[in-house]
Short mmCIF file of C-alpha atoms and ligand atoms in Angstrom, two decimals:
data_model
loop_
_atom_site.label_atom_id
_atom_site.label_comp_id
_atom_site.label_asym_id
_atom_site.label_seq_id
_atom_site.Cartn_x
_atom_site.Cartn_y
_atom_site.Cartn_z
CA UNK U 1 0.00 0.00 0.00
CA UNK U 2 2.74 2.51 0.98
CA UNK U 3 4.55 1.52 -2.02
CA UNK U 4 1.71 2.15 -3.83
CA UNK U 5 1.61 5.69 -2.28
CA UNK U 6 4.69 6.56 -2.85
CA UNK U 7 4.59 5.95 -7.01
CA UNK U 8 1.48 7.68 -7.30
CA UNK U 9 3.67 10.73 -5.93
CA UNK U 10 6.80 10.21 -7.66
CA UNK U 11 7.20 12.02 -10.41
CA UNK U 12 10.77 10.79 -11.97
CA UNK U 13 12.12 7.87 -13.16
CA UNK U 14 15.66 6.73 -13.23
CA UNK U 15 17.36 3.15 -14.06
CA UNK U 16 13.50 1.86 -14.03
CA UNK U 17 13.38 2.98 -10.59
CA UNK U 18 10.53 5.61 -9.76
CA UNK U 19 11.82 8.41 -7.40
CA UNK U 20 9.92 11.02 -5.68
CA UNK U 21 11.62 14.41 -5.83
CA UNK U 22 11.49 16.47 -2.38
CA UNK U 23 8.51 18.59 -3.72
CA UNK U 24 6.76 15.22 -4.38
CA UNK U 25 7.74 14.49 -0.73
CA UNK U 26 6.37 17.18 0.65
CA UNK U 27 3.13 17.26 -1.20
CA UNK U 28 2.60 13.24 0.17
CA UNK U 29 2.54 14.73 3.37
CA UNK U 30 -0.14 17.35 2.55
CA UNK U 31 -1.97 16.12 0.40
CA UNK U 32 -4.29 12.97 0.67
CA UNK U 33 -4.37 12.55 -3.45
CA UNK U 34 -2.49 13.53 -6.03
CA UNK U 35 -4.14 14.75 -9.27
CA UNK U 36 -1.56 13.54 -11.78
CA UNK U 37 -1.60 15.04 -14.91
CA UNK U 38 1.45 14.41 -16.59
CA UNK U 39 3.80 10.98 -17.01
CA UNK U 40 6.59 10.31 -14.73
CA UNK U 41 9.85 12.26 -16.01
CA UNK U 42 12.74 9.82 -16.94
CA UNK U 43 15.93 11.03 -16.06
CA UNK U 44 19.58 10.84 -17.84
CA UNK U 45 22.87 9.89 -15.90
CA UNK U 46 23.85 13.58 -16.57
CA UNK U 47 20.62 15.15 -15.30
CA UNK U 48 20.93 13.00 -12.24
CA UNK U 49 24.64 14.22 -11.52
CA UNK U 50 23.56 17.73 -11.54
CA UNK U 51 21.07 16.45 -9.33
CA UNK U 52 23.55 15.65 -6.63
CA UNK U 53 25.60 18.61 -7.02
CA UNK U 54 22.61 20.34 -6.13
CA UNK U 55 21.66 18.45 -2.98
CA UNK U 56 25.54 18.35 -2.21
CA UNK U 57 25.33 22.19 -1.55
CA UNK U 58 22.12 22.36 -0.43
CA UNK U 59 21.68 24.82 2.72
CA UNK U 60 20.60 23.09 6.22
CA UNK U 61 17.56 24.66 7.45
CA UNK U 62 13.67 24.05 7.32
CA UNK U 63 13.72 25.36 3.74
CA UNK U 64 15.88 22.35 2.69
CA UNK U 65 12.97 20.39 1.17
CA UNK U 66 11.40 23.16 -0.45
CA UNK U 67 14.68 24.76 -1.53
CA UNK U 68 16.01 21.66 -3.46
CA UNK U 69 12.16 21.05 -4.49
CA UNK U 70 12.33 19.21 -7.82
CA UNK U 71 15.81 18.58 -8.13
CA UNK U 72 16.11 16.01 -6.06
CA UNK U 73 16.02 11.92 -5.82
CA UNK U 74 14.15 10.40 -2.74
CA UNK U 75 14.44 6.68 -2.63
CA UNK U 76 11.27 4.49 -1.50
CA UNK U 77 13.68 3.51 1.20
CA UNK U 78 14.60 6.71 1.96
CA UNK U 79 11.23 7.40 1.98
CA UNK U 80 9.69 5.04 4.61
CA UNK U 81 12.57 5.94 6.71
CA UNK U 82 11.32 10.04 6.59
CA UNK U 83 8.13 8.88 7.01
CA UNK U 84 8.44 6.85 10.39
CA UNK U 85 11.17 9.44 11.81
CA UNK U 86 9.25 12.42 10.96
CA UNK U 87 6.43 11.77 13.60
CA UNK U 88 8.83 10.83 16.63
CA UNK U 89 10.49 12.58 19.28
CA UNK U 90 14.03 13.38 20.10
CA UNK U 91 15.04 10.04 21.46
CA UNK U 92 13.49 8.24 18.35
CA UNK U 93 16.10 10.11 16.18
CA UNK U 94 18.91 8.75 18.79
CA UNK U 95 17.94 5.37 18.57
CA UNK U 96 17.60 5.21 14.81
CA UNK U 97 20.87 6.22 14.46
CA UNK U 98 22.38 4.03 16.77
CA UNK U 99 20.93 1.85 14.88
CA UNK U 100 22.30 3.18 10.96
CA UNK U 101 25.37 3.44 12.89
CA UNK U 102 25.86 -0.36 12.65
CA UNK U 103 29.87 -0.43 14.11
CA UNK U 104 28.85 2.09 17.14
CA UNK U 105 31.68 4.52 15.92
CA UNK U 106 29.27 7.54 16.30
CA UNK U 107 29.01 8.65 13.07
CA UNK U 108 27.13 6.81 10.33
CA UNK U 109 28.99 6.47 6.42
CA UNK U 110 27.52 5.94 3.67
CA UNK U 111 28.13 1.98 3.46
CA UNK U 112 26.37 2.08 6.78
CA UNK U 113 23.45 4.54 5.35
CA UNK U 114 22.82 1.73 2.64
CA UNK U 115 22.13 -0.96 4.94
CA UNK U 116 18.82 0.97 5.70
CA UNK U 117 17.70 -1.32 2.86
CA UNK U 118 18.47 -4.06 4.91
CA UNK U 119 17.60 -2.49 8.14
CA UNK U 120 13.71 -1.74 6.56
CA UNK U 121 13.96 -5.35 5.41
CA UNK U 122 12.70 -4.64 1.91
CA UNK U 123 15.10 -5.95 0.07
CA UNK U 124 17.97 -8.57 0.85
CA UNK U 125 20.97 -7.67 -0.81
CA UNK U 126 22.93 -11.17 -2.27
CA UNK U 127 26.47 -11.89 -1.45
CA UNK U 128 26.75 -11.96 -5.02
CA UNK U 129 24.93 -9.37 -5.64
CA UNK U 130 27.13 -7.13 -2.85
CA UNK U 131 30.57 -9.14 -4.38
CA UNK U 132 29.60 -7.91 -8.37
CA UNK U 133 28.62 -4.01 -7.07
CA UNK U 134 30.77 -1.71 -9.24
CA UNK U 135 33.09 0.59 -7.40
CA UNK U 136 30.54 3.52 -8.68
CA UNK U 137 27.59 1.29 -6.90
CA UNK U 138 29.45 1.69 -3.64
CA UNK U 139 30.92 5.02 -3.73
CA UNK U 140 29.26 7.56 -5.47
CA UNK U 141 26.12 8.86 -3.82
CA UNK U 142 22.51 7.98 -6.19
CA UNK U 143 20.04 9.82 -4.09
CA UNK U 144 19.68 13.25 -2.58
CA UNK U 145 19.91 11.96 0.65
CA UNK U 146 22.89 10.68 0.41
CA UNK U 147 24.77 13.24 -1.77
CA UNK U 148 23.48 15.88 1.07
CA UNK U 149 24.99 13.49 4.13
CA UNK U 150 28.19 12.17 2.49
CA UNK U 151 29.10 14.93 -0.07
CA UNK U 152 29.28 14.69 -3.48
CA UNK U 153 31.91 11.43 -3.61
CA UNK U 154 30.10 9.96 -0.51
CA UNK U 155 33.12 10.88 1.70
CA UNK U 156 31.69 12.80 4.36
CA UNK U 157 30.48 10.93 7.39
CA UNK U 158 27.04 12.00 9.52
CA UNK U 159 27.29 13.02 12.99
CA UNK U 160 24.34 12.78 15.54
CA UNK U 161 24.27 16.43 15.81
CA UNK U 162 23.34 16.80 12.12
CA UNK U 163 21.10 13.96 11.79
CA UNK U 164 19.34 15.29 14.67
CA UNK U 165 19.41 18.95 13.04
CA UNK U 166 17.92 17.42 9.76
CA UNK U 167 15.51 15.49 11.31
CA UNK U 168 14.17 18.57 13.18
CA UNK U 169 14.18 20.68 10.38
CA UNK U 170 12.03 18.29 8.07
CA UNK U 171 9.70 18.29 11.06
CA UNK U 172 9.58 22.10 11.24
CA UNK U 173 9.42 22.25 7.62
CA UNK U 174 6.58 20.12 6.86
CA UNK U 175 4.71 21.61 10.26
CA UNK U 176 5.03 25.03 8.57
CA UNK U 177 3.47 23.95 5.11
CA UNK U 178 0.81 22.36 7.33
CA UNK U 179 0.39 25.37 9.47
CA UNK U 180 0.27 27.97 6.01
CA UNK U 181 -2.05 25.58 4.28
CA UNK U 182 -4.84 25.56 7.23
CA UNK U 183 -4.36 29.38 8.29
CA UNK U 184 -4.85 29.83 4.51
CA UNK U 185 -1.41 31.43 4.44
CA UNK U 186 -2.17 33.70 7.04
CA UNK U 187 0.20 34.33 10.28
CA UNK U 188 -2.47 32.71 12.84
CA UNK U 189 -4.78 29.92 12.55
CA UNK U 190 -8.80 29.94 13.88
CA UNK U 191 -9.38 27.65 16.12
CA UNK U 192 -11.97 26.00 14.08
CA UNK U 193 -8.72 25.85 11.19
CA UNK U 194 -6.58 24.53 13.40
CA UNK U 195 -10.03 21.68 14.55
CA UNK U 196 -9.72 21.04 10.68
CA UNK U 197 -6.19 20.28 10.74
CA UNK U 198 -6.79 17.39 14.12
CA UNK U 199 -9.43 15.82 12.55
CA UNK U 200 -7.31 15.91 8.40
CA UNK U 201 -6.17 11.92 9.90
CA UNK U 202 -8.07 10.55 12.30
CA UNK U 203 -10.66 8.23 11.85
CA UNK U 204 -13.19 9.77 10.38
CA UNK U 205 -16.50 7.81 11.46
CA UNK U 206 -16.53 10.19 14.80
CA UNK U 207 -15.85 13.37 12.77
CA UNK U 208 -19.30 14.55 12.38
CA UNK U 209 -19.74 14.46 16.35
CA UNK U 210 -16.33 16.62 16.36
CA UNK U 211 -17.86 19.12 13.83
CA UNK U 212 -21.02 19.25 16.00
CA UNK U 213 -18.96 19.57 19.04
CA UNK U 214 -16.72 22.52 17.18
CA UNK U 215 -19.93 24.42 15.96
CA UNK U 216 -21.72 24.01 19.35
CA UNK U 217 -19.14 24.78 21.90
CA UNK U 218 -16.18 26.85 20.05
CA UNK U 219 -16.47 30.53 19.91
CA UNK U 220 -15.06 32.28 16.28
CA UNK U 221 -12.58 34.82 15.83
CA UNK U 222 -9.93 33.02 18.25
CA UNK U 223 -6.69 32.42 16.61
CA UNK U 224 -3.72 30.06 17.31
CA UNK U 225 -0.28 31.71 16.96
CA UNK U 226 2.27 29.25 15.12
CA UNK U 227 4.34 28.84 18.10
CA UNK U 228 1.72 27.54 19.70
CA UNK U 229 0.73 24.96 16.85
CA UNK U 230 4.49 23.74 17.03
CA UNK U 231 3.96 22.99 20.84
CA UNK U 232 0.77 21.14 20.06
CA UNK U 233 2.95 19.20 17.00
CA UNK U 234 5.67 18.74 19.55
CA UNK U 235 3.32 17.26 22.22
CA UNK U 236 1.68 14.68 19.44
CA UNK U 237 5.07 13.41 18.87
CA UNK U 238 6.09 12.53 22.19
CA UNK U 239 2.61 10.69 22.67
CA UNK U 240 3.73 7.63 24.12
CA UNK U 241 5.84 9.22 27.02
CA UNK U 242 2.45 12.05 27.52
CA UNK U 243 0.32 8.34 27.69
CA UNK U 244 3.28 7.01 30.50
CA UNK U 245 2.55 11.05 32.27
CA UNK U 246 -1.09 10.30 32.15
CA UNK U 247 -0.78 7.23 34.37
CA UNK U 248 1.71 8.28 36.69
CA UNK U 249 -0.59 11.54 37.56
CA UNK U 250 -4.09 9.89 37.40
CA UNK U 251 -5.80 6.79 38.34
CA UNK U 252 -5.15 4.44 35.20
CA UNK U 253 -8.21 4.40 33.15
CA UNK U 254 -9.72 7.06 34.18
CA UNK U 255 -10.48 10.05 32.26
CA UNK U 256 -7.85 13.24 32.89
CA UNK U 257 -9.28 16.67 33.64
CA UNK U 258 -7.65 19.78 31.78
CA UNK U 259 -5.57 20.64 34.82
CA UNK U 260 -4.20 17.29 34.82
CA UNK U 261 -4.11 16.99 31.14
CA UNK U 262 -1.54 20.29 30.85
CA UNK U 263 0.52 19.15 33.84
CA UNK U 264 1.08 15.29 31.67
CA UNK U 265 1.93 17.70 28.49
CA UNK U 266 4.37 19.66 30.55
CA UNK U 267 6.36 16.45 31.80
CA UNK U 268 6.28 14.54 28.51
CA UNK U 269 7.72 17.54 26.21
CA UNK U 270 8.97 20.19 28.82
CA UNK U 271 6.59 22.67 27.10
CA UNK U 272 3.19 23.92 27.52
CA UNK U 273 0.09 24.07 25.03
CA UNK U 274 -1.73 27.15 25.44
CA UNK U 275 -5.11 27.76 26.76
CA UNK U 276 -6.82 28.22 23.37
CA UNK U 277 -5.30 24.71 21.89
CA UNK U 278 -6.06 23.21 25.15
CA UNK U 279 -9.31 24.09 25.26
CA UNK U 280 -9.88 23.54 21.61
CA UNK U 281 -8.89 20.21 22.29
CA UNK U 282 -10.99 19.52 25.55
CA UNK U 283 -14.23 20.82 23.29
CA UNK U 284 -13.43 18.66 20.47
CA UNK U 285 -12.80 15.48 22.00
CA UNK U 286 -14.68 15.67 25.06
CA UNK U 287 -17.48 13.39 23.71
CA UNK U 288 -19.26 12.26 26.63
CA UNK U 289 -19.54 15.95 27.95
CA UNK U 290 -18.07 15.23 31.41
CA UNK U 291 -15.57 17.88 30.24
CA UNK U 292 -12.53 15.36 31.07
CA UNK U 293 -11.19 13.12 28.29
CA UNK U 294 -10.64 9.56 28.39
CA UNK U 295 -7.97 7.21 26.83
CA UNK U 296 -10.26 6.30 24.52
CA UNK U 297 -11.84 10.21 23.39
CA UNK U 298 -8.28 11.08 23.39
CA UNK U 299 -5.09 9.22 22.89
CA UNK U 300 -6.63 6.44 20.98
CA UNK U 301 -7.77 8.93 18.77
CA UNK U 302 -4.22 10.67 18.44
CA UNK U 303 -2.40 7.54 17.99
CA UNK U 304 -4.93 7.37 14.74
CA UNK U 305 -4.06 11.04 13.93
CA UNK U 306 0.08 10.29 14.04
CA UNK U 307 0.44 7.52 11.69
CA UNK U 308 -0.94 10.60 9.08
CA UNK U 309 0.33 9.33 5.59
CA UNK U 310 1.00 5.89 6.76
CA UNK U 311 -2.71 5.54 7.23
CA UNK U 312 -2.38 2.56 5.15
CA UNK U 313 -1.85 -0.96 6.28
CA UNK U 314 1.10 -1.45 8.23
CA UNK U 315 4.26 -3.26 6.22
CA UNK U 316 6.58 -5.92 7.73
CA UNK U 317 9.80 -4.13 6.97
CA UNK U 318 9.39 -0.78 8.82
CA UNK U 319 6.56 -2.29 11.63
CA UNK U 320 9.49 -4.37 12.58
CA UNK U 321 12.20 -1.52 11.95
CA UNK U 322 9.99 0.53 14.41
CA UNK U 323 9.35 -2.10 17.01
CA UNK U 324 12.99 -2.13 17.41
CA UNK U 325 13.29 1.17 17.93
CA UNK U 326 10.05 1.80 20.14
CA UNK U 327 11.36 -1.64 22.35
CA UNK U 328 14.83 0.81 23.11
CA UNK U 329 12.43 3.77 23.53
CA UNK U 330 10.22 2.27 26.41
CA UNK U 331 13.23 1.04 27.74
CA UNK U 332 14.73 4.42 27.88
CA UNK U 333 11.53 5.68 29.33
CA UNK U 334 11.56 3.34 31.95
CA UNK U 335 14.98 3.97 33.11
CA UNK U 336 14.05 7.39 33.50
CA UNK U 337 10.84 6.78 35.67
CA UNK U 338 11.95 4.37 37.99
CA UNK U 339 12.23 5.63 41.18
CA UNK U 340 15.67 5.70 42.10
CA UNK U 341 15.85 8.40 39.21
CA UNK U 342 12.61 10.29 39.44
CA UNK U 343 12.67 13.46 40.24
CA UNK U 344 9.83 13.50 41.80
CA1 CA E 1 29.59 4.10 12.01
CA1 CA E 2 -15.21 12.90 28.32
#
C-alpha cells in the first residue's frame, strides 16, 4: 500500500526505478491525493549528476525540502525511513541512528546509510549481488539523501548532531506547510482551522460528532499563533511518554481533567500548550460531555491522527524496523521513571 503511495507521488524515473523528488515528498505529506496530470519524467545519468551537485550544496535549514524542491532523488527507502522518523520525538532520532550506525563509531557512512535497505527489510541484498557491485555502486552517492549526508563522492560521514538537526528541520518544515495551508497562508490559525487540521487523519466515522462539538461549543474569531501549533505538533510526537505522564498523575483508566491533562503535556515535552489549543482540544474530543477526556476520546484517537500518511496498512519491513526502535524507547523511558531516578 505505501509503495503504492509513494509511485502515485513520484514524479521521476531513473534506471526503471521511480523516485519522488522532495517537492513530491512534501506534497505526500499534505496532500491525501495527487491529481496527476502528466507521465513520470525519466531522467539521464547527466541530469541525475547535476542532481547531486545540487543536494551536495544544499543549505541546512527548514527550507531544505522546499529549496532543493524538484531537483532532487528520494528513494522508496529513503522514503519510509522520513516517514516513520518524521512523527517521533528526540530520542526516536537517537535510537535510529544508533541503529544506521551499525559499528557504534558515532558517526554513520555511507556503506552504513545503505544498509537501511536491509535495516527496513525490503530488500535482501545477495552476497553476489554485494561481491559484483561496481566501485561507482558503492561510492558515489545515487540519491539526494545521500549526496546531502556524504558529499558529493560519498566521503563525508554524519554526525548525531546533524542527523538530529535534519531530522528537526524536516519536522519544522513540513509543520510550517501544514500550518500555512490551514491558516490559509495567514500568520495565525482559527481555532476552528486549526479543529480542521486534528481531525485531516483521524478516523473519520466520529468526525461529524467533532464538527457538531466545534460548531456548538467553540467561539469564532480566536486564533492560534504558530508557536503555539508547534507545541501542540511537539506534544503529538512525544505521545507515548504524555500516555506514561497520564498514568503516573491519574488513576489508570480514568479520564484526565484539563488541569491534569496540561501538567502530563508539561512532563512529557517540557513545554506547555496554550489555553486556546487546550481548550480547543478539551471541546473537540470531550465526547461524553463530562468535560474530562478519556484514553479512549483522546489518545486512541491521536495515535490514529500520528500515523498521518501511513494511514495505510502497516508493512513488515518498517513495523518491525519501528518495534525495534520503540522496544529501546520504552526502555529508555523506563529507566528514567523508575524511582531511584525520578525526580519527583
Ligand atoms: Ca559508524
Ligand atoms: Ca469525556
Amino acid at each position: 500500500m505505501r509503495r503504492l503511495r509513494f509511485n502515485q507521488f513520484a514524479t521521476v524515473v531513473y534506471d526503471q526505478e521511480p523516485f519522488m523528488t522532495p517537492r513530491d515528498f512534501l506534497y505526500s505529506m499534505m496532500l491525501e491525493n495527487v491529481d496527476r496530470k502528466r507521465n513520470k519524467r525519466v531522467l539521464t545519468k547527466a541530469e541525475v549528476e547535476k542532481l547531486l551537485t545540487v543536494a551536495s550544496r544544499a543549505k541546512a535549514g527548514s527550507n531544505l525540502f522546499r529549496g532543493v524542491g524538484d531537483n532532487g532523488l528520494i528513494s522508496y527507502t529513503e522514503y519510509l525511513f522520513l516517514l516513520t522518523i518524521l512523527t517521533k520525538p528526540h530520542t526516536g532520532f537517537r535510537i535510529a541512528f544508533k541503529m544506521l550506525d551499525i559499528d557504534g563509531n558515532e558517526q554513520v557512512d555511507k556503506k552504513e546509510f545503505e544498509k537501511l535497505k536491509k535495516i527496513i527489510g525490503l530488500r535482501k541484498v545477495s552476497k553476489e549481488e554485494a561481491e559484483n557491485a561496481t566501485p561507482e555502486d558503492q561510492d558515489a552517492p545515487n540519491t539526494t539523501l545521500q549526496a546531502y549526508f556524504f558529499g558529493r563522492r560519498g566521503q563525508n560521514k554524519l554526525q548525531y548532531t546533524e542527523f538530529c538537526r535534519f531530522m528537526e528541520d524536516l519536522q519544522a518544515e513540513v509543520q510550517e506547510m501544514e500550518f500555512l495551508q490551514f491558516s490559509k497562508g495567514m500568520g495565525t490559525m482559527r481555532r476552528e482551522d486549526f479543529a480542521d487540521w486534528l481531525l485531516y487523519y483521524t478516523n473519520e466515522e466520529d468526525n461529524e460528532l467533532y464538527l457538531e462539538n466545534l460548531r456548538k461549543r467553540i467561539p469564532t474569531g480566536e486564533s492560534i499563533t504558530f508557536e503555539e501549533f508547534k507545541a501542540f505538533c511537539l506534544f503529538i510526537n512525544n505521545m507515548e511518554d504524555f500516555a506514561i505522564s497520564v498514568k503516573m498523575i491519574a488513576d489508570a483508566n480514568r479520564p484526565i481533567g484539563m488541569a491534569q491533562f496540561k501538567r502530563a503535556v508539561k512532563i512529557a515535552t517540557g513545554q506547555e500548550l496554550s489555553e486556546n489549543v487546550l481548550d480547543t482540544v478539551f471541546k473537540i474530543f470531550d465526547l461524553d460531555g463530562d468535560n474530562c477526556l478519556s484514553h479512549k476520546e483522546f489518545i486512541a484517537v491521536m495515535k490514529d491522527r500520528m500515523l498521518r500518511g501511513l494511514r495505510v496498512q502497516s508493512q513488515q519491513g518498517v513495523s518491525g524496523f519501528w518495534k525495534c526502535v520503540k522496544r529501546e524507547m520504552l526502555k529508555g523511558a523506563q529507566e528514567a521513571l523508575s524511582p531511584s531516578s525520578s525526580p519527583f
